Short mmCIF file of C-alpha atoms in Angstrom, two decimals:
data_model
loop_
_atom_site.label_atom_id
_atom_site.label_comp_id
_atom_site.label_asym_id
_atom_site.label_seq_id
_atom_site.Cartn_x
_atom_site.Cartn_y
_atom_site.Cartn_z
CA MET A 27 0.00 0.00 0.00
CA MET A 28 2.81 2.34 0.97
CA LYS A 29 4.69 1.55 -2.23
CA ARG A 30 1.65 2.32 -4.31
CA LEU A 31 0.98 5.59 -2.48
CA LEU A 32 4.57 6.72 -3.00
CA ALA A 33 4.40 5.78 -6.68
CA ILE A 34 1.20 7.80 -7.12
CA ILE A 35 2.72 10.84 -5.40
CA LEU A 36 5.85 10.59 -7.55
CA LEU A 37 3.75 10.25 -10.72
CA LEU A 38 1.69 13.30 -9.73
CA ILE A 39 4.87 15.33 -9.24
CA VAL A 40 6.27 14.23 -12.62
CA GLY A 41 2.93 14.90 -14.31
CA TYR A 42 2.69 18.39 -12.77
CA TRP A 43 6.24 19.11 -13.90
CA LEU A 44 5.49 18.01 -17.49
CA ALA A 45 2.22 19.99 -17.52
CA GLN A 46 4.10 23.09 -16.35
CA GLY A 47 6.57 22.62 -19.18
CA LEU A 48 3.83 22.15 -21.78
CA ALA A 49 1.63 24.99 -20.52
CA GLY A 50 3.63 27.57 -22.48
CA VAL A 51 3.23 25.77 -25.81
CA PRO A 52 0.20 27.03 -27.74
CA PHE A 53 -1.84 24.21 -29.26
CA GLY A 54 -2.52 24.15 -32.97
CA GLN A 55 -0.96 27.49 -33.80
CA ASP A 56 1.17 28.19 -36.82
CA LYS A 57 4.66 27.90 -35.39
CA MET A 58 6.26 25.79 -38.11
CA LEU A 59 9.76 26.49 -39.33
CA VAL A 60 10.85 23.37 -41.20
CA GLY A 61 7.27 22.14 -41.55
CA GLN A 62 6.28 25.13 -43.67
CA TYR A 63 9.14 24.37 -46.05
CA TYR A 64 7.93 20.78 -46.40
CA LEU A 65 4.34 21.87 -47.05
CA ASP A 66 5.41 24.47 -49.62
CA ASN A 67 7.86 22.36 -51.60
CA VAL A 68 6.69 18.78 -51.24
CA LYS A 69 4.92 18.56 -54.62
CA GLN A 70 7.70 20.04 -56.74
CA GLN A 71 10.54 18.26 -54.96
CA THR A 72 9.15 14.76 -54.44
CA GLY A 73 5.97 14.49 -56.49
CA ALA A 74 4.02 13.10 -53.53
CA VAL A 75 0.67 14.50 -52.48
CA ASN A 76 0.91 12.93 -49.02
CA ALA A 77 3.41 15.11 -47.17
CA VAL A 78 3.91 12.58 -44.36
CA THR A 79 5.18 9.80 -46.59
CA ALA A 80 7.29 12.29 -48.56
CA VAL A 81 9.01 13.35 -45.34
CA VAL A 82 9.37 9.79 -44.09
CA VAL A 83 10.78 8.32 -47.30
CA ASN A 84 12.34 11.24 -49.11
CA TYR A 85 13.50 14.02 -46.82
CA ARG A 86 14.21 11.79 -43.83
CA GLY A 87 14.91 8.47 -45.53
CA PHE A 88 17.59 7.45 -43.07
CA ASP A 89 15.04 7.23 -40.25
CA THR A 90 12.96 4.79 -42.26
CA LEU A 91 16.01 2.70 -43.05
CA GLY A 92 16.75 2.65 -39.31
CA GLU A 93 13.19 1.62 -38.47
CA VAL A 94 13.32 -1.20 -40.99
CA THR A 95 16.60 -2.30 -39.44
CA VAL A 96 15.06 -2.23 -35.94
CA LEU A 97 12.18 -4.39 -37.14
CA PHE A 98 14.59 -6.80 -38.80
CA ILE A 99 16.62 -7.07 -35.59
CA ALA A 100 13.43 -7.67 -33.58
CA SER A 101 12.39 -10.45 -35.94
CA THR A 102 15.85 -12.00 -35.84
CA GLY A 103 15.85 -11.74 -32.04
CA VAL A 104 12.51 -13.51 -31.72
CA GLY A 105 13.77 -16.17 -34.08
CA ALA A 106 16.98 -16.61 -32.08
CA LEU A 107 15.28 -16.64 -28.66
CA LEU A 108 12.61 -19.13 -29.63
CA TRP A 109 14.80 -21.28 -31.82
CA LYS A 110 14.32 -25.02 -31.37
CA ARG A 111 15.41 -27.85 -33.57
CA LYS A 112 11.89 -29.07 -34.09
CA LYS A 113 8.82 -26.91 -33.68
CA LYS A 114 5.20 -27.60 -34.40
CA ARG A 115 1.80 -26.06 -34.04
CA SER A 116 0.29 -27.26 -30.77
CA ALA A 117 -3.33 -26.24 -31.33
CA LYS A 118 -5.81 -29.04 -30.87
CA THR A 119 -9.21 -27.57 -31.64
CA GLU A 120 -10.03 -26.59 -35.17
CA GLY A 121 -11.89 -23.32 -35.54
CA SER A 122 -15.63 -23.55 -36.11
CA ILE A 123 -16.88 -23.82 -39.65
CA VAL A 124 -18.06 -20.23 -39.53
CA LEU A 125 -14.55 -19.09 -38.59
CA THR A 126 -12.73 -21.15 -41.22
CA THR A 127 -15.13 -20.24 -44.02
CA GLY A 128 -15.12 -16.61 -42.98
CA THR A 129 -11.33 -16.62 -42.97
CA ARG A 130 -11.24 -18.18 -46.43
CA LEU A 131 -13.48 -15.41 -47.69
CA LEU A 132 -11.81 -12.58 -45.79
CA VAL A 133 -8.08 -13.25 -46.26
CA PRO A 134 -7.90 -12.20 -49.94
CA PHE A 135 -9.69 -8.95 -49.14
CA VAL A 136 -7.37 -8.16 -46.22
CA MET A 137 -4.31 -8.89 -48.38
CA LEU A 138 -5.68 -6.77 -51.22
CA PHE A 139 -6.34 -3.89 -48.85
CA GLY A 140 -2.85 -4.12 -47.36
CA THR A 141 -1.38 -4.03 -50.86
CA TYR A 142 -3.56 -1.06 -51.68
CA ILE A 143 -2.31 0.80 -48.61
CA PHE A 144 1.36 0.42 -49.44
CA ILE A 145 1.07 0.98 -53.18
CA HIS A 146 -0.85 4.24 -52.67
CA GLY A 147 1.49 5.54 -49.97
CA HIS A 148 2.21 8.76 -51.86
CA LEU A 149 -1.47 9.56 -52.42
CA THR A 150 -3.52 8.39 -49.44
CA PRO A 151 -2.76 7.97 -45.72
CA GLY A 152 -0.80 4.88 -44.90
CA GLY A 153 2.40 3.61 -46.41
CA GLY A 154 4.63 0.65 -45.94
CA PHE A 155 4.24 0.01 -42.23
CA PRO A 156 0.42 -0.10 -41.93
CA GLY A 157 0.18 -1.99 -45.22
CA GLY A 158 2.69 -4.58 -44.10
CA ALA A 159 0.98 -4.91 -40.72
CA THR A 160 -2.37 -5.46 -42.49
CA ILE A 161 -0.85 -8.24 -44.57
CA ALA A 162 0.63 -9.80 -41.42
CA THR A 163 -2.88 -9.62 -39.89
CA ALA A 164 -4.14 -11.73 -42.78
CA PHE A 165 -1.51 -14.36 -41.97
CA LEU A 166 -2.45 -14.11 -38.28
CA LEU A 167 -6.04 -14.84 -39.27
CA LEU A 168 -4.92 -17.92 -41.19
CA TYR A 169 -2.88 -19.10 -38.19
CA LEU A 170 -5.83 -18.62 -35.83
CA ALA A 171 -8.43 -20.31 -37.99
CA PHE A 172 -6.53 -23.37 -39.25
CA ILE A 173 -4.63 -25.64 -36.87
CA THR A 174 -2.21 -26.89 -39.50
CA TYR A 175 -1.47 -23.69 -41.41
CA GLU A 176 2.17 -22.65 -41.69
CA ILE A 177 3.80 -19.97 -43.76
CA PRO A 178 6.26 -21.22 -46.37
CA HIS A 179 9.44 -20.48 -44.45
CA ARG A 180 12.13 -20.61 -47.08
CA GLY A 181 10.31 -18.31 -49.45
CA PHE A 182 9.33 -15.91 -46.68
CA GLU A 183 12.76 -15.46 -45.19
CA LYS A 184 14.37 -15.02 -48.59
CA THR A 185 11.74 -12.47 -49.60
CA GLU A 186 12.38 -10.56 -46.38
CA GLY A 187 16.12 -10.38 -46.97
CA LEU A 188 15.72 -9.50 -50.63
CA ALA A 189 13.30 -6.67 -49.79
CA GLY A 190 15.74 -5.23 -47.26
CA MET A 191 18.53 -5.43 -49.80
CA GLY A 192 16.27 -3.82 -52.40
CA TYR A 193 15.80 -0.77 -50.19
CA VAL A 194 19.56 -0.33 -49.75
CA LEU A 195 20.02 -0.96 -53.47
CA VAL A 196 17.60 1.84 -54.41
CA GLY A 197 19.57 4.11 -52.07
CA LEU A 198 22.86 3.04 -53.59
CA ILE A 199 21.63 3.72 -57.13
CA GLY A 200 20.81 7.21 -55.86
CA LEU A 201 24.33 7.47 -54.51
CA ALA A 202 25.72 6.54 -57.92
CA ILE A 203 23.49 8.91 -59.88
CA GLY A 204 22.87 11.88 -57.63
CA GLY A 205 25.77 11.92 -55.25
CA TYR A 206 24.17 11.02 -51.92
CA PHE A 207 22.52 7.98 -50.37
CA LEU A 208 18.75 7.68 -50.93
CA PHE A 209 18.79 10.35 -53.65
CA ASP A 210 15.45 10.34 -55.45
CA TRP A 211 16.79 9.46 -58.89
CA ILE A 212 13.44 8.53 -60.44
CA TRP A 213 12.00 11.97 -59.79
CA GLN A 214 14.97 14.29 -59.98
CA THR A 215 17.07 12.68 -62.71
CA TRP A 216 14.58 10.83 -64.86
CA ASN A 217 11.73 13.32 -64.29
CA PHE A 218 9.40 10.32 -64.36
CA GLY A 219 5.78 11.25 -63.75
CA THR A 220 6.45 14.97 -63.40
CA GLU A 221 3.35 15.91 -65.37
CA ASN A 222 0.87 13.72 -63.49
CA VAL A 223 1.33 14.59 -59.86
CA GLY A 224 -1.51 13.14 -57.82
CA ARG A 225 -1.94 10.05 -59.98
CA LEU A 226 -0.64 6.56 -59.35
CA LEU A 227 2.44 6.73 -61.59
CA SER A 228 4.13 9.61 -59.87
CA GLY A 229 5.85 10.28 -56.61
CA GLY A 230 9.42 9.41 -57.58
CA PHE A 231 10.69 6.39 -55.71
CA ILE A 232 8.15 6.59 -52.84
CA PRO A 233 5.81 3.89 -54.27
CA ILE A 234 8.78 1.63 -55.04
CA ILE A 235 10.33 1.99 -51.58
CA TYR A 236 6.96 1.58 -49.91
CA THR A 237 6.24 -1.59 -51.88
CA ILE A 238 9.60 -2.95 -50.71
CA ILE A 239 8.93 -1.90 -47.09
CA GLY A 240 5.40 -3.31 -47.19
CA ILE A 241 6.63 -6.72 -48.37
CA LYS A 242 9.41 -6.66 -45.80
CA VAL A 243 7.20 -5.68 -42.85
CA GLY A 244 4.48 -8.13 -43.86
CA THR A 245 6.82 -11.12 -44.07
CA GLU A 246 8.71 -10.06 -40.94
CA LEU A 247 5.66 -9.72 -38.68
CA SER A 248 4.25 -12.99 -40.07
CA GLY A 249 7.57 -14.60 -39.15
CA ILE A 250 7.32 -13.22 -35.60
CA ILE A 251 3.77 -14.60 -35.28
CA ASP A 252 4.97 -17.94 -36.58
CA GLY A 253 7.85 -18.02 -34.11
CA MET A 254 5.59 -17.24 -31.18
CA ILE A 255 2.72 -19.57 -31.98
CA LYS A 256 4.75 -22.75 -32.42
CA GLU A 257 6.00 -24.94 -29.61
CA GLU A 258 8.85 -27.36 -29.25
CA VAL A 259 8.14 -31.01 -29.75
CA SER A 260 10.17 -33.41 -27.64
CA GLU A 261 10.91 -36.82 -28.97
CA MET B 2 -18.26 22.84 -25.02
CA ASN B 3 -19.18 21.84 -28.54
CA GLY B 4 -19.59 18.34 -29.94
CA ILE B 5 -16.05 17.67 -31.17
CA THR B 6 -14.47 18.81 -27.90
CA PHE B 7 -16.91 16.66 -25.94
CA ILE B 8 -16.03 13.58 -28.00
CA GLU B 9 -12.32 14.25 -27.53
CA TYR B 10 -12.72 14.56 -23.76
CA LEU B 11 -14.76 11.33 -23.80
CA ILE B 12 -12.05 9.44 -25.71
CA VAL B 13 -9.30 10.73 -23.41
CA GLY B 14 -11.35 9.73 -20.35
CA LEU B 15 -12.02 6.23 -21.72
CA MET B 16 -8.34 5.89 -22.57
CA VAL B 17 -7.27 6.77 -19.03
CA VAL B 18 -9.85 4.37 -17.57
CA SER B 19 -8.74 1.50 -19.80
CA ALA B 20 -5.06 2.21 -19.03
CA ILE B 21 -5.75 2.03 -15.27
CA LEU B 22 -7.78 -1.17 -15.73
CA ALA B 23 -5.03 -2.70 -17.89
CA VAL B 24 -2.53 -2.41 -15.04
CA GLU B 25 -5.03 -3.23 -12.27
CA TRP B 26 -6.56 -6.45 -13.59
CA ARG B 27 -4.88 -9.61 -12.34
CA ASP B 28 -6.21 -11.69 -15.23
CA LEU B 29 -3.51 -11.11 -17.83
CA LEU B 30 -5.84 -11.93 -20.71
CA ALA B 31 -8.13 -9.13 -19.54
CA ALA B 32 -5.09 -6.86 -19.17
CA ALA B 33 -4.16 -7.57 -22.80
CA VAL B 34 -7.70 -6.59 -23.79
CA GLY B 35 -7.29 -3.37 -21.78
CA MET B 36 -4.04 -2.65 -23.59
CA ALA B 37 -5.73 -3.18 -26.95
CA ALA B 38 -8.47 -0.79 -25.82
CA VAL B 39 -5.85 1.85 -24.98
CA SER B 40 -4.45 1.36 -28.50
CA LEU B 41 -7.89 1.71 -30.02
CA PHE B 42 -8.62 4.96 -28.18
CA ALA B 43 -5.15 6.29 -29.01
CA SER B 44 -5.87 5.51 -32.66
CA LEU B 45 -9.22 7.31 -32.49
CA LEU B 46 -7.51 10.28 -30.83
CA PHE B 47 -4.86 10.42 -33.56
CA PHE B 48 -7.68 10.44 -36.07
CA MET B 49 -9.46 13.27 -34.22
CA LEU B 50 -6.20 15.23 -34.21
CA GLN B 51 -6.07 14.83 -38.03
CA ALA B 52 -3.13 12.44 -38.29
CA PRO B 53 -4.58 9.58 -40.36
CA ASP B 54 -1.19 8.01 -41.15
CA VAL B 55 -0.36 7.60 -37.48
CA ALA B 56 -3.91 6.45 -36.72
CA MET B 57 -3.71 3.66 -39.30
CA THR B 58 -0.34 2.47 -38.07
CA GLU B 59 -1.45 2.57 -34.44
CA ALA B 60 -4.60 0.59 -35.21
CA ALA B 61 -2.78 -2.03 -37.29
CA ILE B 62 0.11 -2.53 -34.86
CA GLY B 63 -1.40 -1.79 -31.46
CA ALA B 64 -4.87 -3.21 -31.69
CA ALA B 65 -4.24 -6.31 -33.81
CA LEU B 66 -0.64 -7.50 -33.80
CA SER B 67 0.71 -6.56 -30.39
CA ALA B 68 -2.47 -7.82 -28.69
CA ALA B 69 -2.08 -11.10 -30.59
CA VAL B 70 1.58 -11.38 -29.56
CA PHE B 71 0.67 -10.71 -25.90
CA ILE B 72 -2.06 -13.35 -26.02
CA PHE B 73 0.36 -15.92 -27.52
CA ALA B 74 2.82 -15.17 -24.70
CA ILE B 75 0.07 -15.56 -22.07
CA LYS B 76 -1.02 -18.83 -23.65
CA ARG B 77 2.46 -20.27 -23.22
CA THR B 78 3.05 -18.98 -19.68
CA GLN B 79 0.30 -18.45 -17.12
CA ARG B 80 -2.90 -16.53 -17.19
CA PHE B 81 -3.24 -15.15 -13.65
CA GLU B 82 -0.89 -13.01 -11.62
CA THR B 83 -0.05 -14.81 -8.40
CA GLU B 84 -0.66 -13.23 -5.01
CA GLU B 85 2.79 -14.32 -3.79
CA GLU B 86 4.24 -10.85 -3.58
CA GLU B 87 1.57 -9.78 -1.07
CA LYS B 88 2.55 -12.40 1.52
CA PRO B 89 5.75 -10.96 3.09
CA GLY B 90 5.50 -8.21 5.69
CA TRP B 91 5.46 -4.51 4.91
CA TRP B 92 9.22 -4.13 5.49
CA VAL B 93 9.93 -6.54 2.64
CA ARG B 94 7.49 -4.87 0.31
CA TRP B 95 9.34 -1.62 0.73
#
């Protein structure tokens, strides 16, 4: 009881301190310095209508590369921690017929929607990470509904590695053409899609990188689910 | 207080309540549900604050995948918090 009381008092002090610090910041007012530059120049410089994905992929591409690396390390860590020579699904009860049939009907739609999210990253909200997570949700649905379902491991892990290499490769091509890593060569050197900003075939390399990230995140999170749901079999 | 502000206050209140319940419940499965509820309200709040990209990511990661991962972990360990830590005297609990 005493511990809890002390924790609450400490939390109240920290909360009051943070509120004092934030009280001077006006909410929702126009105080942008760098943000105004992004909003003014995003269409001419990157060809993307969605400013968020343009910033994430184009202006601040290193952050995205770092995030992808973090996710890859997390997936590798789960794989290493839960590694066993022989692992199997341990579920005993098959899902009801409503669940299995519903999953059969729903999975293609979920996958299609995930693909839609990451292909249209430069036009609509979303991008590689939500799209990949949606695709992983489809695989989660398959795992939950069918007791014998397993992702094809060899193909999945190779796809994951190839997608990660593809991202670095796109950056390296930019290094060769434009002079720095992750240079947007499709937009700034080729001028591809300059006249149809706002349509699908525009946005420089944002759709390409987001397709790569979507595939990578989708396979990675499916791999994590697979590693967590299986149990060791002793023989 | 107009409608939008009222809805925002409502979402923040529900989020705080579900966060407190998520740490208070001793049934870990229920706590995972509370955590998913916090994610859901955070996602709604991001949407109300006009950040649809963040809202989509929060919904996809927080509400579906991390809840699923927590539930898998609970399935392979144990479901209820034990009362063991309450047994020693107050000087130990300090």
